[in-house]
CSV table of C-alpha atoms in Angstrom, one decimal:
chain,number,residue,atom,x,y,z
A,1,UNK,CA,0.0,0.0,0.0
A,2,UNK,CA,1.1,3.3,-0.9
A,3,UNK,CA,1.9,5.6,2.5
A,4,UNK,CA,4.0,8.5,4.0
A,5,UNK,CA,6.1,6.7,6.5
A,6,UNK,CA,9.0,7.8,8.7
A,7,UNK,CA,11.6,5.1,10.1
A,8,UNK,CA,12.5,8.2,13.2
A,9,UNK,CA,11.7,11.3,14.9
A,10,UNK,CA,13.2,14.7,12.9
A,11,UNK,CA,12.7,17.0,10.2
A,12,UNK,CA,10.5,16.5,7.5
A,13,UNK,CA,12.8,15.4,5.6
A,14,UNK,CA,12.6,12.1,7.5
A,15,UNK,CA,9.1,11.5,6.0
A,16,UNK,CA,9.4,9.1,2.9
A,17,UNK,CA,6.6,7.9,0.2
A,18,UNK,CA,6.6,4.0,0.3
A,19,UNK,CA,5.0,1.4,-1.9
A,20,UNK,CA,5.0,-1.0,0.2
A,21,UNK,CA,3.5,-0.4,3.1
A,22,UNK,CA,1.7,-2.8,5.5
A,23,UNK,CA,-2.0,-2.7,4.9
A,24,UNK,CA,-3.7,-2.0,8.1
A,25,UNK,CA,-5.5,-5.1,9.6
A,26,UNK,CA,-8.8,-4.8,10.8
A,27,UNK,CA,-10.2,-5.4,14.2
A,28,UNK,CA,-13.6,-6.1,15.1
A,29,UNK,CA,-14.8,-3.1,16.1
A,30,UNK,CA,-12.7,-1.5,12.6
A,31,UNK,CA,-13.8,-0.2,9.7
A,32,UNK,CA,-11.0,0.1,6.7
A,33,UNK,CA,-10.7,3.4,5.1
A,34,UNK,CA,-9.8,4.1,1.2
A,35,UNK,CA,-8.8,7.8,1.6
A,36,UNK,CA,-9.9,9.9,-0.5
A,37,UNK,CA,-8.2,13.4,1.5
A,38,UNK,CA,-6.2,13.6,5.1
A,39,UNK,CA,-6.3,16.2,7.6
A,40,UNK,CA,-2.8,18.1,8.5
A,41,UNK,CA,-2.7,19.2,12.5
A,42,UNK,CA,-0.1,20.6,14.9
A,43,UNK,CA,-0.2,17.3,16.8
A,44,UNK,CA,1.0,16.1,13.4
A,45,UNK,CA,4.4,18.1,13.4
A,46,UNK,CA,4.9,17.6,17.2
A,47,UNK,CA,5.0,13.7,16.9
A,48,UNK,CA,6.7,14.0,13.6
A,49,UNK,CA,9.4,15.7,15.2
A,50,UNK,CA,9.4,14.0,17.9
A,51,UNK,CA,7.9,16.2,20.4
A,52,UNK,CA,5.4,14.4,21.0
A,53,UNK,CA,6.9,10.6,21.1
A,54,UNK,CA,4.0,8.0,20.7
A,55,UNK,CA,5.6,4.7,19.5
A,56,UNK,CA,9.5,4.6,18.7
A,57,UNK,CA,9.6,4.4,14.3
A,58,UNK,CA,12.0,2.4,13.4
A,59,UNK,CA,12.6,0.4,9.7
A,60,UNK,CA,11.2,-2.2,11.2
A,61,UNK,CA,8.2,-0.4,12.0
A,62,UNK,CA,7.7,2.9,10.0
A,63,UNK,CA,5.4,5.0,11.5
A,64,UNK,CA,2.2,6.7,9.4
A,65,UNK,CA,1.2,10.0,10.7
A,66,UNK,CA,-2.1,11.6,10.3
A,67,UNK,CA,-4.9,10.8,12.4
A,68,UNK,CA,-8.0,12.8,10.6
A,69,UNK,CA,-9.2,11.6,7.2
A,70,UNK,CA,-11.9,11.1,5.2
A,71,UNK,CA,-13.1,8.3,2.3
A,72,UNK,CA,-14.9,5.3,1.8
A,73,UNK,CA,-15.5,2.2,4.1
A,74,UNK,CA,-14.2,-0.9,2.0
A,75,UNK,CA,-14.4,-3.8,5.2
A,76,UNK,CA,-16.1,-3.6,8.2
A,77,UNK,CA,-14.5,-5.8,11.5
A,78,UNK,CA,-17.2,-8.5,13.1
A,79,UNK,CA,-18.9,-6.7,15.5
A,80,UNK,CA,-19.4,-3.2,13.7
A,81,UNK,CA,-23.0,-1.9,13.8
A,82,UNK,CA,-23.7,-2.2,10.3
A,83,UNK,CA,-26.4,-0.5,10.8
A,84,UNK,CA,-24.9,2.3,11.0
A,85,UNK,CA,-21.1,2.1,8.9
A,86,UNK,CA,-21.2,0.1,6.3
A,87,UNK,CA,-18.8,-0.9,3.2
A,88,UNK,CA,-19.5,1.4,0.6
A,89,UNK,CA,-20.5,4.6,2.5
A,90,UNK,CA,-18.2,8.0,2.8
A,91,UNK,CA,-17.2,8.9,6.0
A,92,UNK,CA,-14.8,11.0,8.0
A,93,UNK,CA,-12.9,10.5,11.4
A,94,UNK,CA,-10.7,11.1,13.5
A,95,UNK,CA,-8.1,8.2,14.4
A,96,UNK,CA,-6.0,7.9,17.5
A,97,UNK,CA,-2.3,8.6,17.9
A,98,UNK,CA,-1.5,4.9,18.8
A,99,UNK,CA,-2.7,3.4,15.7
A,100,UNK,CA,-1.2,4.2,12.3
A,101,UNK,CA,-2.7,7.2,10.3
A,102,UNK,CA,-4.1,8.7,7.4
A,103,UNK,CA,-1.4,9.7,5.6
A,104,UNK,CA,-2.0,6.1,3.8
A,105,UNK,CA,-4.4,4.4,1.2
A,106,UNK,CA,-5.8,2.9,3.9
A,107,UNK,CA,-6.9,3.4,7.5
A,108,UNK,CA,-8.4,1.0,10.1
A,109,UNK,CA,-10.3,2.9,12.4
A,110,UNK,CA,-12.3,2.2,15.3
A,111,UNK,CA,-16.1,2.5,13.8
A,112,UNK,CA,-17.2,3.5,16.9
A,113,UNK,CA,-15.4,7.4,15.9
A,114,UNK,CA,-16.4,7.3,12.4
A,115,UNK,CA,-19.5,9.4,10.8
A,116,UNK,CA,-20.5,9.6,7.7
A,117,UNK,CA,-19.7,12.4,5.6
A,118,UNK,CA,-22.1,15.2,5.1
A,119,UNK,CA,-23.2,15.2,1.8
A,120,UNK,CA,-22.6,18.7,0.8
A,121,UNK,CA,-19.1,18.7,1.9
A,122,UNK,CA,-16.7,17.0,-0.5
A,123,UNK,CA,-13.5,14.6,1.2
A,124,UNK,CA,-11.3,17.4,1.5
A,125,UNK,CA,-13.6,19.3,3.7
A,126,UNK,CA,-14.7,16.7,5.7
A,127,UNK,CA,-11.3,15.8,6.6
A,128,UNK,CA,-10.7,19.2,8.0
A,129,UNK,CA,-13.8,18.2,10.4
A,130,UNK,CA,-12.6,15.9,13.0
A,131,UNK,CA,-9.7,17.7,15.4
A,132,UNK,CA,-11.9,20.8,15.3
């Protein structure tokens, strides 16, 4: 999968385009995200830099940044209210710094701080939503 990853803390030159990163596996409470469009934060910078430290990157384990995003649900985990997400439908969200972020193809977030997109807005605004 095609993501921004970085392998440590530092300037952003340390953030790299990969083709070949891990695909996110889903949980049963997940959805998994196609992004369409990404928020950029402060918190962003602060744990790209290192500031804020929330996992150690390494090359092992490259680290995705970006937590808010916005696209379309393509799998939903087990025990997912479809109901209420389901594959197929735009949303936005906000993810959580200990999971890897939206600066990827795909993001598996929890379901349970997904909504769906407003109609009216298009991906790129929605994505701006979340932090806010």
């Amino acid at each position: 999968m095609k993501a921004v990853v970085q392998t440590e803390y530092g300037n952003p030159d340390v953030m790299k385009i990969t083709d070949d990163a891990a695909k996110p596996v889903v949980g049963e409470y997940d959805v998994l995200v196609k992004n369409s469009a990404t928020g950029v934060n402060p918190i962003d910078f602060k744990i790209r830099s290192g500031g804020v430290k929330v996992v150690e990157p390494s090359e092992s384990a490259p680290l995705v940044v970006g937590w808010d995003g916005a696209g379309v649900v393509v799998e939903t985990g087990a025990k997912v209210d479809t109901g209420k997400i389901k594959a197929g439908d735009e949303v936005y969200y906000a993810g959580v710094v200990n999971r890897a972020g939206s600066y990827a193809e795909y993001t598996a977030v929890d379901s349970r701080i997904v909504a769906l997109k407003p109609k009216s807005a298009s991906f790129a605004e929605a994505a701006t939503i979340p932090l806010v």
